[in-house]
């Protein structure tokens, strides 16, 4: 297994729409899922979409358990039903580090997906799991949670993250020059 590089907003690759997985049970897909899970747990996070690691396929890893030992893998997920009832949840994102803000989403959803071997399954989700599924599925559609925020907030976040990125690049260059 290997840690993957998580793309940071506003990287344009985060806006690519993921394609459905067509080959199940392959070593490549198993490795992708294992690497995504390791990356998600290491970050630490509760969800990761393949889009966030620059793989544009419909694959998500999620673990909202308190003990980080209940990995849920969704391949080609679909929301088949969403409640009319909404909830606002303070969301964060591994691609938008250090930023949290309220996003309104359906409170409950029904999800249909495949496992790594291609077996279809369905489940109902509410609470944090419902939020996480919807958040990660947005990534597969090329959408980042900050796009639910006002243009003013979104522009402030973009400027902050770009400034941090420039600072990290300067620090890396300075370390490299000292060697």
PDB file of C-alpha atoms in Angstrom:
ATOM      1  CA  UNK A   1       0.000   0.000   0.000  1.00  0.00           C
ATOM      2  CA  UNK A   2       1.055   3.571  -0.563  1.00  0.00           C
ATOM      3  CA  UNK A   3       0.005   7.028   0.516  1.00  0.00           C
ATOM      4  CA  UNK A   4      -1.411   9.010  -2.391  1.00  0.00           C
ATOM      5  CA  UNK A   5      -1.092  12.769  -2.943  1.00  0.00           C
ATOM      6  CA  UNK A   6      -4.370  14.534  -2.210  1.00  0.00           C
ATOM      7  CA  UNK A   7      -5.181  17.329  -4.657  1.00  0.00           C
ATOM      8  CA  UNK A   8      -5.787  20.693  -3.010  1.00  0.00           C
ATOM      9  CA  UNK A   9      -8.526  23.124  -3.973  1.00  0.00           C
ATOM     10  CA  UNK A  10      -8.536  25.036  -6.363  1.00  0.00           C
ATOM     11  CA  UNK A  11      -6.655  22.435  -8.434  1.00  0.00           C
ATOM     12  CA  UNK A  12      -8.644  22.154 -11.709  1.00  0.00           C
ATOM     13  CA  UNK A  13      -8.349  18.333 -11.660  1.00  0.00           C
ATOM     14  CA  UNK A  14     -10.849  18.354  -8.763  1.00  0.00           C
ATOM     15  CA  UNK A  15     -13.471  19.468 -11.303  1.00  0.00           C
ATOM     16  CA  UNK A  16     -13.110  16.458 -13.621  1.00  0.00           C
ATOM     17  CA  UNK A  17     -16.125  14.163 -13.736  1.00  0.00           C
ATOM     18  CA  UNK A  18     -15.240  10.579 -12.816  1.00  0.00           C
ATOM     19  CA  UNK A  19     -16.005   7.728 -15.205  1.00  0.00           C
ATOM     20  CA  UNK A  20     -17.720   4.509 -14.111  1.00  0.00           C
ATOM     21  CA  UNK A  21     -15.546   1.536 -13.216  1.00  0.00           C
ATOM     22  CA  UNK A  22     -16.030  -1.163 -15.868  1.00  0.00           C
ATOM     23  CA  UNK A  23     -13.629  -3.864 -14.645  1.00  0.00           C
ATOM     24  CA  UNK A  24     -14.167  -5.298 -11.185  1.00  0.00           C
ATOM     25  CA  UNK A  25     -12.033  -7.650  -9.115  1.00  0.00           C
ATOM     26  CA  UNK A  26      -8.773  -6.499 -10.694  1.00  0.00           C
ATOM     27  CA  UNK A  27      -5.524  -6.103  -8.795  1.00  0.00           C
ATOM     28  CA  UNK A  28      -5.407  -2.466  -9.969  1.00  0.00           C
ATOM     29  CA  UNK A  29      -8.818  -1.695  -8.417  1.00  0.00           C
ATOM     30  CA  UNK A  30      -7.949  -3.524  -5.178  1.00  0.00           C
ATOM     31  CA  UNK A  31      -4.673  -1.566  -4.935  1.00  0.00           C
ATOM     32  CA  UNK A  32      -6.435   1.749  -5.628  1.00  0.00           C
ATOM     33  CA  UNK A  33      -8.963   1.056  -2.834  1.00  0.00           C
ATOM     34  CA  UNK A  34      -6.232  -0.055  -0.385  1.00  0.00           C
ATOM     35  CA  UNK A  35      -4.121   3.029  -1.169  1.00  0.00           C
ATOM     36  CA  UNK A  36      -7.151   5.329  -0.875  1.00  0.00           C
ATOM     37  CA  UNK A  37      -8.090   3.818   2.498  1.00  0.00           C
ATOM     38  CA  UNK A  38      -4.534   4.172   3.798  1.00  0.00           C
ATOM     39  CA  UNK A  39      -4.402   7.781   2.555  1.00  0.00           C
ATOM     40  CA  UNK A  40      -7.800   8.596   4.117  1.00  0.00           C
ATOM     41  CA  UNK A  41      -6.877   7.112   7.508  1.00  0.00           C
ATOM     42  CA  UNK A  42      -3.448   8.787   7.484  1.00  0.00           C
ATOM     43  CA  UNK A  43      -4.835  12.252   6.624  1.00  0.00           C
ATOM     44  CA  UNK A  44      -6.925  11.701   8.899  1.00  0.00           C
ATOM     45  CA  UNK A  45     -10.328  11.835   7.246  1.00  0.00           C
ATOM     46  CA  UNK A  46     -13.655  10.012   7.113  1.00  0.00           C
ATOM     47  CA  UNK A  47     -14.056   9.914   3.334  1.00  0.00           C
ATOM     48  CA  UNK A  48     -12.028  10.076   0.146  1.00  0.00           C
ATOM     49  CA  UNK A  49     -13.088  10.064  -3.493  1.00  0.00           C
ATOM     50  CA  UNK A  50     -10.733   8.806  -6.203  1.00  0.00           C
ATOM     51  CA  UNK A  51     -10.995  12.228  -7.866  1.00  0.00           C
ATOM     52  CA  UNK A  52      -9.158  13.723  -4.870  1.00  0.00           C
ATOM     53  CA  UNK A  53      -6.118  11.550  -5.630  1.00  0.00           C
ATOM     54  CA  UNK A  54      -6.239  12.338  -9.364  1.00  0.00           C
ATOM     55  CA  UNK A  55      -7.882   9.056 -10.388  1.00  0.00           C
ATOM     56  CA  UNK A  56     -11.054   9.932 -12.253  1.00  0.00           C
ATOM     57  CA  UNK A  57     -13.090   6.802 -11.627  1.00  0.00           C
ATOM     58  CA  UNK A  58     -16.225   6.379  -9.505  1.00  0.00           C
ATOM     59  CA  UNK A  59     -14.604   4.977  -6.344  1.00  0.00           C
ATOM     60  CA  UNK A  60     -15.107   6.181  -2.758  1.00  0.00           C
ATOM     61  CA  UNK A  61     -13.750   5.041   0.612  1.00  0.00           C
ATOM     62  CA  UNK A  62     -15.613   6.022   3.804  1.00  0.00           C
ATOM     63  CA  UNK A  63     -15.231   5.235   7.482  1.00  0.00           C
ATOM     64  CA  UNK A  64     -17.327   7.285   9.897  1.00  0.00           C
ATOM     65  CA  UNK A  65     -16.832   4.873  12.824  1.00  0.00           C
ATOM     66  CA  UNK A  66     -15.345   6.168  16.066  1.00  0.00           C
ATOM     67  CA  UNK A  67     -12.643   3.479  15.924  1.00  0.00           C
ATOM     68  CA  UNK A  68     -11.725   3.813  12.216  1.00  0.00           C
ATOM     69  CA  UNK A  69     -12.275   0.103  11.640  1.00  0.00           C
ATOM     70  CA  UNK A  70     -15.418   0.000   9.499  1.00  0.00           C
ATOM     71  CA  UNK A  71     -14.269   0.726   5.948  1.00  0.00           C
ATOM     72  CA  UNK A  72     -17.046   1.172   3.393  1.00  0.00           C
ATOM     73  CA  UNK A  73     -16.010   0.986  -0.267  1.00  0.00           C
ATOM     74  CA  UNK A  74     -18.416   2.313  -2.885  1.00  0.00           C
ATOM     75  CA  UNK A  75     -17.736   1.638  -6.552  1.00  0.00           C
ATOM     76  CA  UNK A  76     -20.060   3.349  -9.055  1.00  0.00           C
ATOM     77  CA  UNK A  77     -22.325   4.668  -6.272  1.00  0.00           C
ATOM     78  CA  UNK A  78     -25.738   6.164  -6.983  1.00  0.00           C
ATOM     79  CA  UNK A  79     -28.185   7.920  -4.692  1.00  0.00           C
ATOM     80  CA  UNK A  80     -31.532   6.299  -5.475  1.00  0.00           C
ATOM     81  CA  UNK A  81     -33.587   8.366  -3.036  1.00  0.00           C
ATOM     82  CA  UNK A  82     -33.079  11.481  -0.916  1.00  0.00           C
ATOM     83  CA  UNK A  83     -35.356  12.787   1.828  1.00  0.00           C
ATOM     84  CA  UNK A  84     -37.139  16.111   1.507  1.00  0.00           C
ATOM     85  CA  UNK A  85     -35.948  16.833   5.037  1.00  0.00           C
ATOM     86  CA  UNK A  86     -32.664  18.762   5.000  1.00  0.00           C
ATOM     87  CA  UNK A  87     -29.882  19.169   7.540  1.00  0.00           C
ATOM     88  CA  UNK A  88     -26.986  21.582   7.789  1.00  0.00           C
ATOM     89  CA  UNK A  89     -23.710  19.931   8.707  1.00  0.00           C
ATOM     90  CA  UNK A  90     -20.335  21.569   9.251  1.00  0.00           C
ATOM     91  CA  UNK A  91     -18.268  19.969   6.507  1.00  0.00           C
ATOM     92  CA  UNK A  92     -14.545  19.806   5.969  1.00  0.00           C
ATOM     93  CA  UNK A  93     -12.548  18.254   3.165  1.00  0.00           C
ATOM     94  CA  UNK A  94      -9.102  16.724   2.759  1.00  0.00           C
ATOM     95  CA  UNK A  95      -8.748  18.781  -0.443  1.00  0.00           C
ATOM     96  CA  UNK A  96      -9.625  21.991   1.418  1.00  0.00           C
ATOM     97  CA  UNK A  97      -7.508  21.600   4.576  1.00  0.00           C
ATOM     98  CA  UNK A  98      -8.438  23.586   7.670  1.00  0.00           C
ATOM     99  CA  UNK A  99     -11.711  24.931   6.234  1.00  0.00           C
ATOM    100  CA  UNK A 100     -15.090  23.981   7.706  1.00  0.00           C
ATOM    101  CA  UNK A 101     -18.487  25.431   6.885  1.00  0.00           C
ATOM    102  CA  UNK A 102     -22.156  24.535   6.980  1.00  0.00           C
ATOM    103  CA  UNK A 103     -23.673  22.834   3.944  1.00  0.00           C
ATOM    104  CA  UNK A 104     -27.350  21.933   3.632  1.00  0.00           C
ATOM    105  CA  UNK A 105     -28.069  18.464   2.228  1.00  0.00           C
ATOM    106  CA  UNK A 106     -30.826  15.864   2.404  1.00  0.00           C
ATOM    107  CA  UNK A 107     -30.902  14.320   5.896  1.00  0.00           C
ATOM    108  CA  UNK A 108     -31.328  10.745   4.620  1.00  0.00           C
ATOM    109  CA  UNK A 109     -30.389   8.946   1.410  1.00  0.00           C
ATOM    110  CA  UNK A 110     -30.626   5.468  -0.103  1.00  0.00           C
ATOM    111  CA  UNK A 111     -27.479   4.384  -1.908  1.00  0.00           C
ATOM    112  CA  UNK A 112     -26.799   1.668  -4.458  1.00  0.00           C
ATOM    113  CA  UNK A 113     -23.181   0.737  -5.218  1.00  0.00           C
ATOM    114  CA  UNK A 114     -20.842  -2.133  -6.062  1.00  0.00           C
ATOM    115  CA  UNK A 115     -18.022  -3.593  -4.021  1.00  0.00           C
ATOM    116  CA  UNK A 116     -14.528  -4.146  -5.466  1.00  0.00           C
ATOM    117  CA  UNK A 117     -15.590  -7.541  -6.840  1.00  0.00           C
ATOM    118  CA  UNK A 118     -18.620  -6.015  -8.617  1.00  0.00           C
ATOM    119  CA  UNK A 119     -21.316  -7.279  -6.249  1.00  0.00           C
ATOM    120  CA  UNK A 120     -24.158  -4.763  -6.005  1.00  0.00           C
ATOM    121  CA  UNK A 121     -25.464  -3.704  -2.598  1.00  0.00           C
ATOM    122  CA  UNK A 122     -27.786  -1.048  -1.179  1.00  0.00           C
ATOM    123  CA  UNK A 123     -28.006   0.763   2.133  1.00  0.00           C
ATOM    124  CA  UNK A 124     -29.801   3.612   3.880  1.00  0.00           C
ATOM    125  CA  UNK A 125     -27.756   6.418   5.368  1.00  0.00           C
ATOM    126  CA  UNK A 126     -28.470   9.268   7.764  1.00  0.00           C
ATOM    127  CA  UNK A 127     -26.400  11.565   9.968  1.00  0.00           C
ATOM    128  CA  UNK A 128     -22.680  11.768   9.254  1.00  0.00           C
ATOM    129  CA  UNK A 129     -22.767   8.811   6.845  1.00  0.00           C
ATOM    130  CA  UNK A 130     -25.416  10.512   4.674  1.00  0.00           C
ATOM    131  CA  UNK A 131     -23.387  13.728   4.638  1.00  0.00           C
ATOM    132  CA  UNK A 132     -20.172  11.884   3.814  1.00  0.00           C
ATOM    133  CA  UNK A 133     -21.717   9.871   0.970  1.00  0.00           C
ATOM    134  CA  UNK A 134     -23.180  13.015  -0.609  1.00  0.00           C
ATOM    135  CA  UNK A 135     -19.952  14.989  -0.111  1.00  0.00           C
ATOM    136  CA  UNK A 136     -17.796  12.270  -1.711  1.00  0.00           C
ATOM    137  CA  UNK A 137     -20.260  11.729  -4.555  1.00  0.00           C
ATOM    138  CA  UNK A 138     -20.027  15.450  -5.301  1.00  0.00           C
ATOM    139  CA  UNK A 139     -16.281  14.925  -5.831  1.00  0.00           C
ATOM    140  CA  UNK A 140     -17.055  12.264  -8.437  1.00  0.00           C
ATOM    141  CA  UNK A 141     -19.139  14.880 -10.250  1.00  0.00           C
ATOM    142  CA  UNK A 142     -16.308  17.425 -10.094  1.00  0.00           C
ATOM    143  CA  UNK A 143     -17.805  19.493  -7.282  1.00  0.00           C
ATOM    144  CA  UNK A 144     -16.048  20.596  -4.081  1.00  0.00           C
ATOM    145  CA  UNK A 145     -18.083  21.480  -0.966  1.00  0.00           C
ATOM    146  CA  UNK A 146     -16.941  25.134  -1.009  1.00  0.00           C
ATOM    147  CA  UNK A 147     -19.034  25.564  -4.164  1.00  0.00           C
ATOM    148  CA  UNK A 148     -22.110  25.473  -1.905  1.00  0.00           C
ATOM    149  CA  UNK A 149     -20.803  28.585  -0.128  1.00  0.00           C
ATOM    150  CA  UNK A 150     -21.208  32.199  -1.188  1.00  0.00           C
ATOM    151  CA  UNK A 151     -18.850  33.511  -3.897  1.00  0.00           C
ATOM    152  CA  UNK A 152     -17.246  35.813  -1.299  1.00  0.00           C
ATOM    153  CA  UNK A 153     -16.453  32.922   1.092  1.00  0.00           C
ATOM    154  CA  UNK A 154     -15.289  30.736  -1.792  1.00  0.00           C
ATOM    155  CA  UNK A 155     -12.909  33.426  -3.088  1.00  0.00           C
ATOM    156  CA  UNK A 156     -11.482  34.005   0.399  1.00  0.00           C
ATOM    157  CA  UNK A 157     -10.878  30.264   0.810  1.00  0.00           C
ATOM    158  CA  UNK A 158      -9.261  30.024  -2.630  1.00  0.00           C
ATOM    159  CA  UNK A 159      -6.947  32.977  -1.871  1.00  0.00           C
ATOM    160  CA  UNK A 160      -6.007  31.540   1.549  1.00  0.00           C
ATOM    161  CA  UNK A 161      -5.169  28.112   0.151  1.00  0.00           C
ATOM    162  CA  UNK A 162      -3.222  29.569  -2.787  1.00  0.00           C
ATOM    163  CA  UNK A 163      -1.181  31.692  -0.353  1.00  0.00           C
ATOM    164  CA  UNK A 164      -0.482  28.602   1.805  1.00  0.00           C
ATOM    165  CA  UNK A 165       0.556  26.667  -1.313  1.00  0.00           C
ATOM    166  CA  UNK A 166       3.007  29.417  -2.334  1.00  0.00           C
ATOM    167  CA  UNK A 167       4.440  29.393   1.196  1.00  0.00           C
ATOM    168  CA  UNK A 168       4.924  25.610   1.086  1.00  0.00           C
ATOM    169  CA  UNK A 169       6.624  25.899  -2.308  1.00  0.00           C
ATOM    170  CA  UNK A 170       8.968  28.643  -0.981  1.00  0.00           C
ATOM    171  CA  UNK A 171       9.813  26.508   2.074  1.00  0.00           C
ATOM    172  CA  UNK A 172      10.543  23.470  -0.125  1.00  0.00           C
ATOM    173  CA  UNK A 173      12.766  25.576  -2.414  1.00  0.00           C
ATOM    174  CA  UNK A 174      14.644  26.994   0.589  1.00  0.00           C
ATOM    175  CA  UNK A 175      15.206  23.495   2.013  1.00  0.00           C
ATOM    176  CA  UNK A 176      16.402  22.284  -1.368  1.00  0.00           C
ATOM    177  CA  UNK A 177      18.802  25.225  -1.735  1.00  0.00           C
ATOM    178  CA  UNK A 178      20.367  24.468   1.691  1.00  0.00           C
ATOM    179  CA  UNK A 179      21.260  20.912   0.652  1.00  0.00           C
TER     180      UNK A 179
END
